[in-house]
Amino acid sequence: MNKEIELTRRKLEREKAAREEAEQLLEKKSLELYNSNVKLKELNNSLETLVEKRTKALRETELEYQTMVESINDMIFRLDMKGNILFTNQIVSKFFGSEQKSFEGESILNFLPKDERKRVYKHFMRLYLKRTCISYFEILTKSPQNTDIWLRLNIQFSSLRCKFCDFKQKALFGINNEVKAEKNCDFTEIIIVAHDISERKKHEIEIEYNLRQQIILSKISLNYNSLDKFEKKTYEALRNIGEHTDVSRVYIFEDGKDGLSTTNTYEWCNEGIEPQIDQLQHVPYSVFPSWKKILKKNGLIYSEDISELPKDVYDILAPQDIKSIVVLPLLTHGKITGFMGFDECRSKRVWKKSEIELLRTVANIISNNFLRHSMQNELIEREKENRIIIDSIPDVIMHVDKSGKIIALKSAQGSNLSNLIKEEGSKTIQTVLGSKLVSLFEDAIQTCLQKGRHQVDFKNLNWDEVEYYEARLVKLNEKEVLIIIRDVTVIKENEKQLEIAKNKAEEIAKMKTEFLANVSHEIRTPLNAILGFSQWLQENTENDLHKGYLSSIINSGRNLLDVLNNILDLSKLEAGTIDIEYNPMNINEIVSDIKLVFETEVNAKGLNLKITVDKSVPAYVLMDELRFYQIIFNLVSNAVKFTDKGFIHVFAFATESDSSNDDEINLVVSVEDTGIGIKEDQYKRIFESFTQQHGESNRNYEGTGLGLTIVDGLLKKLKGTIHIKSEENKGTTFTVTFNNVKIYQTQEINLRAKEENDFIQKIVEPCTIMIVDDIDFNIDVLKALIDSEHVRFIEAKDGTLALAKLGIEKPDLIFMDIRMPGLDGFEVTKMIKSNENLKHIPVIAFSASTLKTKKDLITLMFDDYLQKPVFKKDVEALLRKFLPDHLKYIPKEVVPYKENVVEFSAECMENIDKIIDDLENNLFKKWEKLNGGLVIYEIEAFKNELTELADKYDCIQIAQYSVELGMGLQSFDIDMIEKVMGAFPQLIEKLKGVAENHKNG
């Protein structure tokens, strides 16, 4: 029992101990739990704070990331694996011009050009299949403004594991360009960063293009330095530039030697383009004159559309199917000698500036090589010619050093020199020339080395004949000399004979000149009376018919004088003694005088002689007036002689001088006729003395055949040229050009021109003039031409009488004949000029002599010269020069038109308004152009219209005016023509007054 109790007690004690232990453990655990709860609560509080901090930091990081993404200039796309857009930054919207639009859901391919979409899609697929998670790709696309944009794309296939991928991070930092994904990478999206590389690409393209240009230029240049034939090298150059530019056709044209035509010499055509070289041979520039003008002006011909070019150029290019064209000139020493062209036949083409410059450089390379090729050919030909010349020269040529050693020797086989030169033994001048000549040539070599050139002459006795030699030495360098030895024996003999012949020719020429001068004097003396008195009678007769006859006498006398002058000038030209004197000349006066001379003959043949002086011709130029007159006179005379119907037109104009002087021009005068023409093979013959062109028809034409010979000779003296253009039975045009003629403009000339225009009459005030001449009518002629009651004349028939009268009286002016019995004019004038009381008196030589020696003496001794026969204008010029204080001028006034009082016919009065209307609206305009111009043939046409009007309405007043104008034209009375023409407005006013009175009456 106790045992059971003990067991129970122990059991209870164990249970109590266990319970106490459990309670202690529970208390401990509760405390631990409490502490843990406290700590957990504290931890929860800390975690909430940390989450809040981290959330805030994450938001800040996200904001910074978004700011960064939106602030960069690159476009960023996030795509799903199908290529649909999940996200884009703002730059994408700006780039595509839709800032408010969202692109989410759209395919990335929609942003690419259609022709690029397939290629890009394939690229994406290839990257995906190859598991390439990072790659780079360049693409050309269009901006909204339709400009080319180059983009560099960074393409990333992305997954959640990417941020832990070391390879991808290195690739993003530029360590690797491409990254292969691992097998367990599961891509969820695609990220594309697009960077604009247009500027870089532009520079790359430019560099590449420039490099290609340099390569093609180098290729063409190297090609020309090859050993191939020039033709092959040129064709290769055309092919290279043609293939480089992918143009349709490249070609070269070379101009003919005269520059008037051009020929297609080289051509390259692209595939499918038809060649044109065979059709474009010897093409005259006259067919398309605008071509060369454009080349010279612009330096190239460029057109994107050939229809915009001048018609003459378009008509040449259109048949060749050309749409666009570039042509550049080929230049030789700055002169266009051809051109290089580039045709585009497939479509209109716009050439870039860099391409034009490339083509210009190629054209310059080819120009230079053409010039080099030409020079090489010329050198080869010259070398051949020089070799032939040297081999054919019968001279000894030696190349020696300063010691006399012969380096090279060219002997003269078959000549006397072979007897002189020994070629045996060592090659020195001692052995070759012999002992007699050694010292001579040793000294000559040393002299040549000092001076650069030297010549020695020597003789050699060959049996009984003396041979003459000439040795010329030329320094080659400091130690070597070239010696040329020539046999001049024949030349010496010819010189002797030539000297004898020259002396004989000079003696004959002198006799011929003196004979012609004597003949001239004998003809000029009576001609002086004929022309002098005819001029006086023409001015003083009132009979219009007589005026016409006298005009014919004067003109015929002038023609005779011109024939005489031609014969004398021919003699002077042959002897080389003709003189040229430059003085101020008015071309209008010269051609007008020439027209007056031929007016009668022209009217008789029914021809129209027209004179035109262009405004480009200055008022005055420095020219030998006499020689200029002779040239134009002979050309017009020739034209009138050989023209039976049609017209003769004299046209003068000025062009720019070849010299750099602004005060110089080229004076051009053309004489065109519609006569019988000249055969081309006769062009040279007609300039020969006493010759006309060969032909049966020419027997009907009179003449000495000297005119064109004189023209040719005088033009050479005046540094002029003559050109002939003629067609048989259609006419001829002679064009003479006086080169580098000086413009002359002074106040004195202008004053004289004004004086002659503003004053119509010159009267000599009281003065005394002495005329010394042994022929009475010569004295009378001068008196008649001076024709003034205020002049007192002193006459003397020989020199002795003249000196005697000068001892008593002192005249204001002396006209002195040269050839007189007893004391001649020279002796008398010498005495006058040596006398203190007389030497101030001007003495004018009055002579018919044409000898140069006498003219030279006259210039030295006399104050001036008046040649017989004399003309009134020449006498007046001398009076103006030496007696200016004794002249009085009457101002030119409009001389009232005088008409007889006549009755107006009924028909005239009935149509008076129509008559006045025709006069005012038609004829008055023509009168304004003609008045003061003295264009005779136009005034004559004006007169004919007036006559028709008078006949039509029976108007006697107009008929009377027309008759008076016709009288002036028939007699070449300039004063009368000016008077009647000036009264035309008065005629109209008179008729208007009559009409007004008729209406009021």
PDB file of N, CA, C and O in Angstrom, residues 118-177:
ATOM      1  N   LYS A 118      10.860  44.176 -97.034  1.00  0.00           N
ATOM      2  CA  LYS A 118      11.154  42.756 -97.173  1.00  0.00           C
ATOM      3  C   LYS A 118      12.578  42.446 -96.713  1.00  0.00           C
ATOM      4  O   LYS A 118      12.836  41.472 -96.002  1.00  0.00           O
ATOM      5  N   ARG A 119      13.542  43.320 -97.106  1.00  0.00           N
ATOM      6  CA  ARG A 119      14.937  43.115 -96.729  1.00  0.00           C
ATOM      7  C   ARG A 119      15.118  43.212 -95.218  1.00  0.00           C
ATOM      8  O   ARG A 119      15.839  42.400 -94.611  1.00  0.00           O
ATOM      9  N   VAL A 120      14.447  44.177 -94.587  1.00  0.00           N
ATOM     10  CA  VAL A 120      14.559  44.345 -93.138  1.00  0.00           C
ATOM     11  C   VAL A 120      13.928  43.161 -92.394  1.00  0.00           C
ATOM     12  O   VAL A 120      14.463  42.650 -91.403  1.00  0.00           O
ATOM     13  N   TYR A 121      12.773  42.732 -92.878  1.00  0.00           N
ATOM     14  CA  TYR A 121      12.093  41.584 -92.248  1.00  0.00           C
ATOM     15  C   TYR A 121      12.989  40.345 -92.265  1.00  0.00           C
ATOM     16  O   TYR A 121      13.139  39.633 -91.265  1.00  0.00           O
ATOM     17  N   LYS A 122      13.602  40.110 -93.433  1.00  0.00           N
ATOM     18  CA  LYS A 122      14.508  38.965 -93.553  1.00  0.00           C
ATOM     19  C   LYS A 122      15.683  39.105 -92.587  1.00  0.00           C
ATOM     20  O   LYS A 122      16.158  38.126 -92.004  1.00  0.00           O
ATOM     21  N   HIS A 123      16.173  40.334 -92.435  1.00  0.00           N
ATOM     22  CA  HIS A 123      17.289  40.575 -91.526  1.00  0.00           C
ATOM     23  C   HIS A 123      16.906  40.237 -90.089  1.00  0.00           C
ATOM     24  O   HIS A 123      17.669  39.579 -89.359  1.00  0.00           O
ATOM     25  N   PHE A 124      15.695  40.672 -89.671  1.00  0.00           N
ATOM     26  CA  PHE A 124      15.217  40.364 -88.317  1.00  0.00           C
ATOM     27  C   PHE A 124      15.098  38.857 -88.111  1.00  0.00           C
ATOM     28  O   PHE A 124      15.489  38.314 -87.082  1.00  0.00           O
ATOM     29  N   MET A 125      14.532  38.188 -89.094  1.00  0.00           N
ATOM     30  CA  MET A 125      14.345  36.734 -88.980  1.00  0.00           C
ATOM     31  C   MET A 125      15.695  36.025 -88.898  1.00  0.00           C
ATOM     32  O   MET A 125      15.867  35.077 -88.119  1.00  0.00           O
ATOM     33  N   ARG A 126      16.644  36.493 -89.699  1.00  0.00           N
ATOM     34  CA  ARG A 126      17.957  35.872 -89.683  1.00  0.00           C
ATOM     35  C   ARG A 126      18.627  36.057 -88.312  1.00  0.00           C
ATOM     36  O   ARG A 126      19.259  35.130 -87.775  1.00  0.00           O
ATOM     37  N   LEU A 127      18.480  37.229 -87.707  1.00  0.00           N
ATOM     38  CA  LEU A 127      19.046  37.481 -86.382  1.00  0.00           C
ATOM     39  C   LEU A 127      18.410  36.570 -85.337  1.00  0.00           C
ATOM     40  O   LEU A 127      19.087  36.014 -84.454  1.00  0.00           O
ATOM     41  N   TYR A 128      17.087  36.454 -85.438  1.00  0.00           N
ATOM     42  CA  TYR A 128      16.368  35.642 -84.445  1.00  0.00           C
ATOM     43  C   TYR A 128      16.776  34.179 -84.545  1.00  0.00           C
ATOM     44  O   TYR A 128      17.046  33.515 -83.533  1.00  0.00           O
ATOM     45  N   LEU A 129      16.817  33.668 -85.779  1.00  0.00           N
ATOM     46  CA  LEU A 129      17.153  32.253 -85.971  1.00  0.00           C
ATOM     47  C   LEU A 129      18.586  31.955 -85.557  1.00  0.00           C
ATOM     48  O   LEU A 129      18.907  30.868 -85.085  1.00  0.00           O
ATOM     49  N   LYS A 130      19.487  32.944 -85.780  1.00  0.00           N
ATOM     50  CA  LYS A 130      20.879  32.763 -85.381  1.00  0.00           C
ATOM     51  C   LYS A 130      21.103  33.067 -83.904  1.00  0.00           C
ATOM     52  O   LYS A 130      22.235  32.972 -83.419  1.00  0.00           O
ATOM     53  N   ARG A 131      20.028  33.458 -83.209  1.00  0.00           N
ATOM     54  CA  ARG A 131      20.096  33.758 -81.786  1.00  0.00           C
ATOM     55  C   ARG A 131      21.065  34.919 -81.520  1.00  0.00           C
ATOM     56  O   ARG A 131      21.778  34.954 -80.517  1.00  0.00           O
ATOM     57  N   THR A 132      21.083  35.873 -82.464  1.00  0.00           N
ATOM     58  CA  THR A 132      21.929  37.061 -82.287  1.00  0.00           C
ATOM     59  C   THR A 132      21.107  38.107 -81.552  1.00  0.00           C
ATOM     60  O   THR A 132      20.181  38.701 -82.113  1.00  0.00           O
ATOM     61  N   CYS A 133      21.414  38.317 -80.269  1.00  0.00           N
ATOM     62  CA  CYS A 133      20.560  39.190 -79.467  1.00  0.00           C
ATOM     63  C   CYS A 133      20.909  40.663 -79.622  1.00  0.00           C
ATOM     64  O   CYS A 133      20.112  41.525 -79.293  1.00  0.00           O
ATOM     65  N   ILE A 134      22.108  40.985 -80.092  1.00  0.00           N
ATOM     66  CA  ILE A 134      22.477  42.385 -80.367  1.00  0.00           C
ATOM     67  C   ILE A 134      23.138  42.434 -81.739  1.00  0.00           C
ATOM     68  O   ILE A 134      24.054  41.660 -82.020  1.00  0.00           O
ATOM     69  N   SER A 135      22.686  43.389 -82.603  1.00  0.00           N
ATOM     70  CA  SER A 135      23.313  43.598 -83.929  1.00  0.00           C
ATOM     71  C   SER A 135      23.082  45.033 -84.362  1.00  0.00           C
ATOM     72  O   SER A 135      22.286  45.757 -83.765  1.00  0.00           O
ATOM     73  N   TYR A 136      23.788  45.420 -85.421  1.00  0.00           N
ATOM     74  CA  TYR A 136      23.705  46.796 -85.947  1.00  0.00           C
ATOM     75  C   TYR A 136      23.367  46.728 -87.429  1.00  0.00           C
ATOM     76  O   TYR A 136      23.847  45.847 -88.159  1.00  0.00           O
ATOM     77  N   PHE A 137      22.579  47.723 -87.877  1.00  0.00           N
ATOM     78  CA  PHE A 137      22.060  47.676 -89.250  1.00  0.00           C
ATOM     79  C   PHE A 137      21.877  49.108 -89.751  1.00  0.00           C
ATOM     80  O   PHE A 137      21.362  49.965 -89.017  1.00  0.00           O
ATOM     81  N   GLU A 138      22.343  49.407 -90.995  1.00  0.00           N
ATOM     82  CA  GLU A 138      22.183  50.743 -91.596  1.00  0.00           C
ATOM     83  C   GLU A 138      21.142  50.687 -92.700  1.00  0.00           C
ATOM     84  O   GLU A 138      21.132  49.744 -93.514  1.00  0.00           O
ATOM     85  N   ILE A 139      20.286  51.721 -92.708  1.00  0.00           N
ATOM     86  CA  ILE A 139      19.193  51.718 -93.686  1.00  0.00           C
ATOM     87  C   ILE A 139      18.941  53.142 -94.173  1.00  0.00           C
ATOM     88  O   ILE A 139      19.103  54.110 -93.417  1.00  0.00           O
ATOM     89  N   LEU A 140      18.565  53.270 -95.466  1.00  0.00           N
ATOM     90  CA  LEU A 140      18.199  54.563 -96.068  1.00  0.00           C
ATOM     91  C   LEU A 140      16.693  54.667 -96.108  1.00  0.00           C
ATOM     92  O   LEU A 140      16.007  53.799 -96.662  1.00  0.00           O
ATOM     93  N   THR A 141      16.146  55.724 -95.487  1.00  0.00           N
ATOM     94  CA  THR A 141      14.697  55.935 -95.493  1.00  0.00           C
ATOM     95  C   THR A 141      14.392  57.377 -95.860  1.00  0.00           C
ATOM     96  O   THR A 141      15.308  58.143 -96.187  1.00  0.00           O
ATOM     97  N   LYS A 142      13.142  57.743 -95.835  1.00  0.00           N
ATOM     98  CA  LYS A 142      12.698  59.091 -96.205  1.00  0.00           C
ATOM     99  C   LYS A 142      12.115  59.802 -95.001  1.00  0.00           C
ATOM    100  O   LYS A 142      11.383  59.209 -94.200  1.00  0.00           O
ATOM    101  N   SER A 143      12.418  61.084 -94.891  1.00  0.00           N
ATOM    102  CA  SER A 143      11.798  61.902 -93.856  1.00  0.00           C
ATOM    103  C   SER A 143      10.416  62.335 -94.339  1.00  0.00           C
ATOM    104  O   SER A 143      10.080  62.171 -95.519  1.00  0.00           O
ATOM    105  N   PRO A 144       9.600  62.907 -93.452  1.00  0.00           N
ATOM    106  CA  PRO A 144       8.292  63.426 -93.901  1.00  0.00           C
ATOM    107  C   PRO A 144       8.431  64.489 -94.990  1.00  0.00           C
ATOM    108  O   PRO A 144       7.506  64.712 -95.758  1.00  0.00           O
ATOM    109  N   GLN A 145       9.582  65.164 -95.032  1.00  0.00           N
ATOM    110  CA  GLN A 145       9.825  66.169 -96.082  1.00  0.00           C
ATOM    111  C   GLN A 145      10.386  65.525 -97.356  1.00  0.00           C
ATOM    112  O   GLN A 145      10.825  66.213 -98.265  1.00  0.00           O
ATOM    113  N   ASN A 146      10.392  64.209 -97.394  1.00  0.00           N
ATOM    114  CA  ASN A 146      10.827  63.424 -98.563  1.00  0.00           C
ATOM    115  C   ASN A 146      12.320  63.585 -98.856  1.00  0.00           C
ATOM    116  O   ASN A 146      12.751  63.500 -99.995  1.00  0.00           O
ATOM    117  N   THR A 147      13.103  63.829 -97.833  1.00  0.00           N
ATOM    118  CA  THR A 147      14.560  63.869 -97.984  1.00  0.00           C
ATOM    119  C   THR A 147      15.151  62.546 -97.523  1.00  0.00           C
ATOM    120  O   THR A 147      14.571  61.851 -96.682  1.00  0.00           O
ATOM    121  N   ASP A 148      16.302  62.214 -98.063  1.00  0.00           N
ATOM    122  CA  ASP A 148      16.961  60.965 -97.703  1.00  0.00           C
ATOM    123  C   ASP A 148      17.535  61.052 -96.300  1.00  0.00           C
ATOM    124  O   ASP A 148      18.206  62.028 -95.936  1.00  0.00           O
ATOM    125  N   ILE A 149      17.248  60.003 -95.474  1.00  0.00           N
ATOM    126  CA  ILE A 149      17.769  59.922 -94.115  1.00  0.00           C
ATOM    127  C   ILE A 149      18.437  58.565 -93.948  1.00  0.00           C
ATOM    128  O   ILE A 149      17.832  57.522 -94.227  1.00  0.00           O
ATOM    129  N   TRP A 150      19.693  58.602 -93.507  1.00  0.00           N
ATOM    130  CA  TRP A 150      20.398  57.355 -93.177  1.00  0.00           C
ATOM    131  C   TRP A 150      20.295  57.128 -91.666  1.00  0.00           C
ATOM    132  O   TRP A 150      20.610  58.013 -90.870  1.00  0.00           O
ATOM    133  N   LEU A 151      19.847  55.907 -91.257  1.00  0.00           N
ATOM    134  CA  LEU A 151      19.723  55.543 -89.843  1.00  0.00           C
ATOM    135  C   LEU A 151      20.609  54.344 -89.543  1.00  0.00           C
ATOM    136  O   LEU A 151      20.686  53.388 -90.335  1.00  0.00           O
ATOM    137  N   ARG A 152      21.268  54.400 -88.376  1.00  0.00           N
ATOM    138  CA  ARG A 152      22.011  53.231 -87.885  1.00  0.00           C
ATOM    139  C   ARG A 152      21.192  52.628 -86.757  1.00  0.00           C
ATOM    140  O   ARG A 152      20.950  53.253 -85.736  1.00  0.00           O
ATOM    141  N   LEU A 153      20.720  51.381 -86.908  1.00  0.00           N
ATOM    142  CA  LEU A 153      19.826  50.722 -85.965  1.00  0.00           C
ATOM    143  C   LEU A 153      20.621  49.801 -85.040  1.00  0.00           C
ATOM    144  O   LEU A 153      21.381  48.937 -85.508  1.00  0.00           O
ATOM    145  N   ASN A 154      20.425  49.988 -83.712  1.00  0.00           N
ATOM    146  CA  ASN A 154      20.925  49.048 -82.704  1.00  0.00           C
ATOM    147  C   ASN A 154      19.752  48.145 -82.339  1.00  0.00           C
ATOM    148  O   ASN A 154      18.779  48.585 -81.735  1.00  0.00           O
ATOM    149  N   ILE A 155      19.821  46.880 -82.722  1.00  0.00           N
ATOM    150  CA  ILE A 155      18.694  45.938 -82.562  1.00  0.00           C
ATOM    151  C   ILE A 155      19.034  44.958 -81.430  1.00  0.00           C
ATOM    152  O   ILE A 155      20.065  44.275 -81.485  1.00  0.00           O
ATOM    153  N   GLN A 156      18.159  44.912 -80.416  1.00  0.00           N
ATOM    154  CA  GLN A 156      18.364  44.010 -79.287  1.00  0.00           C
ATOM    155  C   GLN A 156      17.145  43.103 -79.114  1.00  0.00           C
ATOM    156  O   GLN A 156      16.017  43.588 -79.040  1.00  0.00           O
ATOM    157  N   PHE A 157      17.386  41.800 -79.098  1.00  0.00           N
ATOM    158  CA  PHE A 157      16.359  40.843 -78.678  1.00  0.00           C
ATOM    159  C   PHE A 157      16.515  40.697 -77.165  1.00  0.00           C
ATOM    160  O   PHE A 157      17.591  40.315 -76.680  1.00  0.00           O
ATOM    161  N   SER A 158      15.451  40.989 -76.410  1.00  0.00           N
ATOM    162  CA  SER A 158      15.571  41.119 -74.958  1.00  0.00           C
ATOM    163  C   SER A 158      14.732  40.063 -74.231  1.00  0.00           C
ATOM    164  O   SER A 158      13.699  39.602 -74.734  1.00  0.00           O
ATOM    165  N   SER A 159      15.189  39.690 -72.997  1.00  0.00           N
ATOM    166  CA  SER A 159      14.461  38.780 -72.097  1.00  0.00           C
ATOM    167  C   SER A 159      14.778  39.198 -70.664  1.00  0.00           C
ATOM    168  O   SER A 159      15.608  40.101 -70.425  1.00  0.00           O
ATOM    169  N   LEU A 160      14.146  38.499 -69.665  1.00  0.00           N
ATOM    170  CA  LEU A 160      14.364  38.862 -68.270  1.00  0.00           C
ATOM    171  C   LEU A 160      15.792  38.582 -67.830  1.00  0.00           C
ATOM    172  O   LEU A 160      16.318  39.196 -66.901  1.00  0.00           O
ATOM    173  N   ARG A 161      16.458  37.658 -68.469  1.00  0.00           N
ATOM    174  CA  ARG A 161      17.800  37.275 -68.080  1.00  0.00           C
ATOM    175  C   ARG A 161      18.852  38.249 -68.604  1.00  0.00           C
ATOM    176  O   ARG A 161      20.030  38.128 -68.258  1.00  0.00           O
ATOM    177  N   CYS A 162      18.465  39.199 -69.483  1.00  0.00           N
ATOM    178  CA  CYS A 162      19.459  40.045 -70.164  1.00  0.00           C
ATOM    179  C   CYS A 162      20.302  40.876 -69.195  1.00  0.00           C
ATOM    180  O   CYS A 162      21.504  41.078 -69.405  1.00  0.00           O
ATOM    181  N   LYS A 163      19.607  41.323 -68.071  1.00  0.00           N
ATOM    182  CA  LYS A 163      20.365  42.200 -67.187  1.00  0.00           C
ATOM    183  C   LYS A 163      21.418  41.445 -66.381  1.00  0.00           C
ATOM    184  O   LYS A 163      22.289  42.035 -65.760  1.00  0.00           O
ATOM    185  N   PHE A 164      21.281  40.122 -66.401  1.00  0.00           N
ATOM    186  CA  PHE A 164      22.278  39.317 -65.702  1.00  0.00           C
ATOM    187  C   PHE A 164      23.298  38.719 -66.670  1.00  0.00           C
ATOM    188  O   PHE A 164      24.169  37.964 -66.261  1.00  0.00           O
ATOM    189  N   CYS A 165      23.160  39.074 -67.992  1.00  0.00           N
ATOM    190  CA  CYS A 165      24.038  38.487 -69.027  1.00  0.00           C
ATOM    191  C   CYS A 165      25.290  39.360 -69.190  1.00  0.00           C
ATOM    192  O   CYS A 165      25.214  40.524 -69.638  1.00  0.00           O
ATOM    193  N   ASP A 166      26.429  38.797 -68.816  1.00  0.00           N
ATOM    194  CA  ASP A 166      27.688  39.552 -68.876  1.00  0.00           C
ATOM    195  C   ASP A 166      28.068  39.887 -70.320  1.00  0.00           C
ATOM    196  O   ASP A 166      28.547  40.981 -70.616  1.00  0.00           O
ATOM    197  N   PHE A 167      27.818  38.952 -71.258  1.00  0.00           N
ATOM    198  CA  PHE A 167      28.162  39.184 -72.674  1.00  0.00           C
ATOM    199  C   PHE A 167      27.368  40.349 -73.248  1.00  0.00           C
ATOM    200  O   PHE A 167      27.889  41.181 -73.991  1.00  0.00           O
ATOM    201  N   LYS A 168      26.080  40.385 -72.888  1.00  0.00           N
ATOM    202  CA  LYS A 168      25.239  41.462 -73.448  1.00  0.00           C
ATOM    203  C   LYS A 168      25.637  42.824 -72.881  1.00  0.00           C
ATOM    204  O   LYS A 168      25.654  43.827 -73.600  1.00  0.00           O
ATOM    205  N   GLN A 169      25.983  42.838 -71.583  1.00  0.00           N
ATOM    206  CA  GLN A 169      26.393  44.097 -70.983  1.00  0.00           C
ATOM    207  C   GLN A 169      27.673  44.632 -71.630  1.00  0.00           C
ATOM    208  O   GLN A 169      27.819  45.823 -71.890  1.00  0.00           O
ATOM    209  N   LYS A 170      28.595  43.693 -71.904  1.00  0.00           N
ATOM    210  CA  LYS A 170      29.826  44.104 -72.586  1.00  0.00           C
ATOM    211  C   LYS A 170      29.529  44.629 -73.993  1.00  0.00           C
ATOM    212  O   LYS A 170      30.129  45.601 -74.449  1.00  0.00           O
ATOM    213  N   ALA A 171      28.594  43.982 -74.686  1.00  0.00           N
ATOM    214  CA  ALA A 171      28.214  44.433 -76.040  1.00  0.00           C
ATOM    215  C   ALA A 171      27.592  45.814 -75.992  1.00  0.00           C
ATOM    216  O   ALA A 171      27.848  46.673 -76.842  1.00  0.00           O
ATOM    217  N   LEU A 172      26.771  46.061 -74.977  1.00  0.00           N
ATOM    218  CA  LEU A 172      26.130  47.369 -74.855  1.00  0.00           C
ATOM    219  C   LEU A 172      27.149  48.464 -74.592  1.00  0.00           C
ATOM    220  O   LEU A 172      26.953  49.612 -74.945  1.00  0.00           O
ATOM    221  N   PHE A 173      28.252  48.046 -73.893  1.00  0.00           N
ATOM    222  CA  PHE A 173      29.314  49.015 -73.650  1.00  0.00           C
ATOM    223  C   PHE A 173      30.309  49.068 -74.799  1.00  0.00           C
ATOM    224  O   PHE A 173      31.342  49.697 -74.698  1.00  0.00           O
ATOM    225  N   GLY A 174      30.003  48.391 -75.942  1.00  0.00           N
ATOM    226  CA  GLY A 174      30.815  48.489 -77.150  1.00  0.00           C
ATOM    227  C   GLY A 174      31.981  47.557 -77.195  1.00  0.00           C
ATOM    228  O   GLY A 174      32.864  47.689 -78.040  1.00  0.00           O
ATOM    229  N   ILE A 175      32.010  46.576 -76.252  1.00  0.00           N
ATOM    230  CA  ILE A 175      33.141  45.651 -76.255  1.00  0.00           C
ATOM    231  C   ILE A 175      32.988  44.630 -77.375  1.00  0.00           C
ATOM    232  O   ILE A 175      33.949  44.289 -78.053  1.00  0.00           O
ATOM    233  N   ASN A 176      31.763  44.138 -77.586  1.00  0.00           N
ATOM    234  CA  ASN A 176      31.476  43.204 -78.688  1.00  0.00           C
ATOM    235  C   ASN A 176      30.414  43.811 -79.590  1.00  0.00           C
ATOM    236  O   ASN A 176      29.466  44.433 -79.104  1.00  0.00           O
ATOM    237  N   ASN A 177      30.558  43.617 -80.925  1.00  0.00           N
ATOM    238  CA  ASN A 177      29.567  44.155 -81.864  1.00  0.00           C
ATOM    239  C   ASN A 177      28.325  43.266 -81.948  1.00  0.00           C
ATOM    240  O   ASN A 177      27.225  43.754 -82.155  1.00  0.00           O
TER     241      ASN A 177
END
